[in-house]
XYZ file of C-alpha atoms in Angstrom:
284
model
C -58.103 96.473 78.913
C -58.314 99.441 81.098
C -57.022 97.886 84.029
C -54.118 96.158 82.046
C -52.972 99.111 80.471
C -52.705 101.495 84.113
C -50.969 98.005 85.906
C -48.207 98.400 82.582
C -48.017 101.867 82.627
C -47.266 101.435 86.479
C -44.873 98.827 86.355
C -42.910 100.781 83.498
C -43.288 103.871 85.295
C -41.165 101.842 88.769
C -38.354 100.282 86.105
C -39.968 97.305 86.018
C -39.981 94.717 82.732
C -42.775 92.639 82.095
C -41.904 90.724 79.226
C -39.726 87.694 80.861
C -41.629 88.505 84.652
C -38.772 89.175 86.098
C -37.498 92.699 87.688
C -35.006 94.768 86.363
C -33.604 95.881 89.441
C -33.255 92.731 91.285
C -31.247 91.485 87.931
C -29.053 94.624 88.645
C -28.636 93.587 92.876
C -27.849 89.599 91.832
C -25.428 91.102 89.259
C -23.671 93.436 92.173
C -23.957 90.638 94.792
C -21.926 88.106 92.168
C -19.472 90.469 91.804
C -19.004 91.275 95.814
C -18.861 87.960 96.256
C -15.668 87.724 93.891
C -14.136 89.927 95.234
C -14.207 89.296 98.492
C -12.627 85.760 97.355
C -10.292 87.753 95.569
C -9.217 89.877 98.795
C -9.301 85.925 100.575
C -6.811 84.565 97.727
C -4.631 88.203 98.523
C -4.725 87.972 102.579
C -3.663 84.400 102.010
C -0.768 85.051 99.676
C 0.762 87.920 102.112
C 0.867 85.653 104.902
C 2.757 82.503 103.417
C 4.756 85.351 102.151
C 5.504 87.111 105.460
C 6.215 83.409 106.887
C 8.534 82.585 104.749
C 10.691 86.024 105.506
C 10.619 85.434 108.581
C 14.654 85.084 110.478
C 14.985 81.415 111.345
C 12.535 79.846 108.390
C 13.240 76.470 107.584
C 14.137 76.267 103.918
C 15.346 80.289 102.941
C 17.939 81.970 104.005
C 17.611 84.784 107.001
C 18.420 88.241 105.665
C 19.397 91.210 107.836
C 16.792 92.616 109.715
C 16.088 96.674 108.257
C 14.160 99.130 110.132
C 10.582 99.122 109.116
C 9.654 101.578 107.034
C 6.273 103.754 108.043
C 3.454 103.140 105.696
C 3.205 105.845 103.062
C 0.134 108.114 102.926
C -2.545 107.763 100.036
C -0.942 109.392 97.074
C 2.356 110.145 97.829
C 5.541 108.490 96.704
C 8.075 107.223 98.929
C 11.581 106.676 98.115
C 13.309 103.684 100.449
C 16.937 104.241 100.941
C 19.193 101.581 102.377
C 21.468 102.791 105.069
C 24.905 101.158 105.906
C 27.750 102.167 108.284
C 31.041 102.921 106.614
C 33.225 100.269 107.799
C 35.747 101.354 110.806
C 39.096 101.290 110.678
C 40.771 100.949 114.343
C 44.049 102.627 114.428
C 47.052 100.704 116.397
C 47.542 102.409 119.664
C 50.391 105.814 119.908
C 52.896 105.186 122.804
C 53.267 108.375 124.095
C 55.641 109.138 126.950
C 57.755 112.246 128.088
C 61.583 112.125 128.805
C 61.588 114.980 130.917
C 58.989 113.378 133.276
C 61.258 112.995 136.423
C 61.821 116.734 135.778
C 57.995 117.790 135.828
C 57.763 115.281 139.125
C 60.189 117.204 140.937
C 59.288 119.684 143.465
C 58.617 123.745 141.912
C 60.310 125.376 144.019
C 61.978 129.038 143.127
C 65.546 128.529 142.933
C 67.910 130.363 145.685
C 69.127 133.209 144.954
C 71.653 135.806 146.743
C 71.920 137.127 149.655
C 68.920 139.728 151.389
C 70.352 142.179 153.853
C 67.510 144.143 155.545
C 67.246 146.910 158.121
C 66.971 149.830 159.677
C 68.842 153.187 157.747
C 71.779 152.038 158.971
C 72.154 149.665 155.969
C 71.401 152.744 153.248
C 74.756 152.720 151.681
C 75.606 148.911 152.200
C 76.893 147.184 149.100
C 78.357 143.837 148.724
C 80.591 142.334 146.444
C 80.046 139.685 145.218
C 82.632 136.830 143.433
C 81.718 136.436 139.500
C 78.960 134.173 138.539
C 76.988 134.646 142.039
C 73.828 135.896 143.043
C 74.201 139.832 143.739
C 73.392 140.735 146.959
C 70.278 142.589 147.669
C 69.783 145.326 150.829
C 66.469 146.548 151.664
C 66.411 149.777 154.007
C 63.690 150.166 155.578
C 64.248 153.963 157.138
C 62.882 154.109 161.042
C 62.170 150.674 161.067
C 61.843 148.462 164.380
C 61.783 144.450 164.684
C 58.271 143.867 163.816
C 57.996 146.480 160.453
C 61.115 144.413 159.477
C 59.603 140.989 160.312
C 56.369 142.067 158.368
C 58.496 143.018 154.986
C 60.053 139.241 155.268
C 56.672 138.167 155.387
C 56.325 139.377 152.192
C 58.765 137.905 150.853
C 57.670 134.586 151.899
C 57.880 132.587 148.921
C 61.740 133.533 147.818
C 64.606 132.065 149.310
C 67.903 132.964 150.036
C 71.516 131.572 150.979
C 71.953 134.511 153.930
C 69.756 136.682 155.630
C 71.346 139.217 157.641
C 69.289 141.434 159.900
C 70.384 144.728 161.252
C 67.755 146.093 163.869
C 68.035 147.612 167.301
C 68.548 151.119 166.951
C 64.886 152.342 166.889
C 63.272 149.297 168.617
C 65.569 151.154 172.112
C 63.311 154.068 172.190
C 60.497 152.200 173.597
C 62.473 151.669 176.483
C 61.157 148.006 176.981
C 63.902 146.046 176.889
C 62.068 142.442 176.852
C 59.957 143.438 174.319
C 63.020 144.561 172.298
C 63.896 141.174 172.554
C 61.233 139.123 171.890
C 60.353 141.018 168.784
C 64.224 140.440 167.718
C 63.553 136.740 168.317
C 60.146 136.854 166.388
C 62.272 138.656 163.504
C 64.894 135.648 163.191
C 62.243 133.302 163.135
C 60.838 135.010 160.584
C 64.001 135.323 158.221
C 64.536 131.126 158.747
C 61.605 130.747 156.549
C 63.717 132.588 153.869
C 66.991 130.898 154.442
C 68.207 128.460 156.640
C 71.402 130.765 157.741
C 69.959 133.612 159.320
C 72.668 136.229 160.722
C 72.342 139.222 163.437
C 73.891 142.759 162.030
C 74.775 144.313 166.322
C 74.100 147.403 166.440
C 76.677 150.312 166.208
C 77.071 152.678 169.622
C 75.269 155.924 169.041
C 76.553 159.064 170.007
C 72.778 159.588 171.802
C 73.285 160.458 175.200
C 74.406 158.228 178.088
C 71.000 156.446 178.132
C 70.876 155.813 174.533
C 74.221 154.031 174.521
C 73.622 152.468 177.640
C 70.596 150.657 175.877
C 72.371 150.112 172.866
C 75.495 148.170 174.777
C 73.302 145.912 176.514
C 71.015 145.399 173.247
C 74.381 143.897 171.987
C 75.921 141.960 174.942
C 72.488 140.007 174.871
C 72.313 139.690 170.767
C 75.822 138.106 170.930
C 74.835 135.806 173.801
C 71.391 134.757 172.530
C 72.989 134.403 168.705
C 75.685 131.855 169.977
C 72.863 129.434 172.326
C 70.733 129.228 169.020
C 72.708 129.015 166.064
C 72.457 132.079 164.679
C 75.806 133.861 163.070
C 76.254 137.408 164.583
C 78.122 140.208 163.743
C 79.574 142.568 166.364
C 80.197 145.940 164.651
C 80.431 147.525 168.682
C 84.227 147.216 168.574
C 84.800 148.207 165.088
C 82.987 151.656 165.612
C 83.533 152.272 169.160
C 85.938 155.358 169.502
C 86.172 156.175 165.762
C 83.928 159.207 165.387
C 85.179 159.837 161.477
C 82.826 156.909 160.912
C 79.634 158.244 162.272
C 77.842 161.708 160.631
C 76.988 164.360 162.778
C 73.940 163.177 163.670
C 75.989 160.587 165.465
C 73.611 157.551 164.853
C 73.914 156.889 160.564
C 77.722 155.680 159.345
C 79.609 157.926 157.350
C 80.235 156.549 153.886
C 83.881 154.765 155.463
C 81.279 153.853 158.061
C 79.395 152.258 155.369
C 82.075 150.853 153.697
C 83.507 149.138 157.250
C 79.506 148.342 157.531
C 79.826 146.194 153.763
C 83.574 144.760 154.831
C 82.125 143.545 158.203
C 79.167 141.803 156.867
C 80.972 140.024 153.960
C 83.641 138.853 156.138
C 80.875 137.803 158.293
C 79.648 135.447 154.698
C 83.346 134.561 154.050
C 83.355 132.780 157.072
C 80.750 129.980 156.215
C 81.704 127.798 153.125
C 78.443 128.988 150.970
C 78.929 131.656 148.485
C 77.203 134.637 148.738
């Protein structure tokens, strides 16, 4: 009985049960296989289900209708909640075209171009006291004097004034240009000044110079400045005004420097140069 007793205490001792033979623990692994086995023919019967499902959701399906597609949604993390929203596009409303057009087109499509103003009389300081009148409603006149100046400091100020225009130009020079005592130079700075005022105006007109009580050599010059102004004038279009005979033998109308006009000097100076304007059929 020994023996017996030790093998029962033994097989107690390990979990064992003698009374039917049969192990407790392998009861306990058939019992967990059984239910592995279930539910692995329960996770089958689910796998199964989810596929006919997904088949018959599918666009196209014979038998259900196709519903618009929606953006898949990522899969939610263990333990949190996720709240699906469905998004649609507020519907858009397309607005009949505007017609829009601009009556004063042909006026933008014109040319800019700074309207033309009076007339510019520029020179020497022989023109300081000039002053034109001018009929009501014109342009008035404007006179630059440009004290001591020769042909090219003249043609230089018209360059600045390159983007005006005028009806007239009228250009008295000469007086100061003589004293250089290079006659051809005289002139073709004279002709470079005319060319210079018909980018202002497309009636450019010579101012001749007045004789100078000087000296013999200083008149001289000035006489012949003249005879060639008036000559050269006439061959290419230009208007000139010869103020020689007007103040030749009239001392009251030269100061007593003998080279700048008296103020009737002047005044003969203005009534010479807007006859001169008269003439042509523009207005000053």
């Amino acid at each position: 009985m020994a023996p017996f007793c030790w093998i029962s205490c033994l097989l107690l001792l390990f979990g064992f049960h003698n009374d039917s033979g049969v192990c407790s623990k392998c009861k306990l692994v058939n019992c967990l296989v059984e239910k592995v086995d279930k539910l692995e023919l329960r996770i089958r019967g689910l796998i199964r289900d989810r596929q006919q499902g997904s088949l018959l959701a599918a666009p196209g399906t014979p038998g259900r209708a196709s519903t618009p597609s929606t953006p898949a949604l990522e899969p939610p993390q263990q333990g949190e909640w996720v709240t699906s929203r469905r998004h649609t596009s507020p519907p858009v409303h397309h607005a009949p075209p505007v017609h829009v057009s601009n009556r004063f087109a042909p006026l933008s499509e014109a040319p800019a171009e700074e309207p033309v103003k009076g007339t510019l009389v520029i020179g020497d300081s022989i023109v300081r006291h000039v002053k034109l009148a001018t009929p009501l409603g014109a342009p008035a006149a404007r006179v630059i004097c440009l004290p001591g100046a020769r042909a090219p400091d003249i043609s230089g100020n018209l360059r600045l004034l390159a983007n005006r225009r005028y009806s007239r130009v009228v250009i008295h020079v000469g007086a100061n240009d003589i004293r250089l005592r290079q006659s051809e130079v005289t002139k073709a700075n004279i002709k470079e000044v005319v060319k210079q005022a018909q980018t202002l105006s497309e009636e450019v007109i010579c101012s001749g110079p007045i004789p100078m009580r000087r000296g013999d050599e200083a008149y001289s010059r000035l006489s012949s400045l003249n005879r060639w102004m008036s000559k050269w004038c006439t061959d290419n279009h230009v208007g000139f005004i010869d103020n020689w005979l007007m103040f030749e033998g009239k001392p009251g109308l030269l100061g007593r420097d003998g080279v700048h006009p008296t103020r009737d000097g002047a005044a003969l100076l203005s009534c010479s140069i807007a006859h001169s304007l008269l003439v042509n059929p523009m207005n000053i």
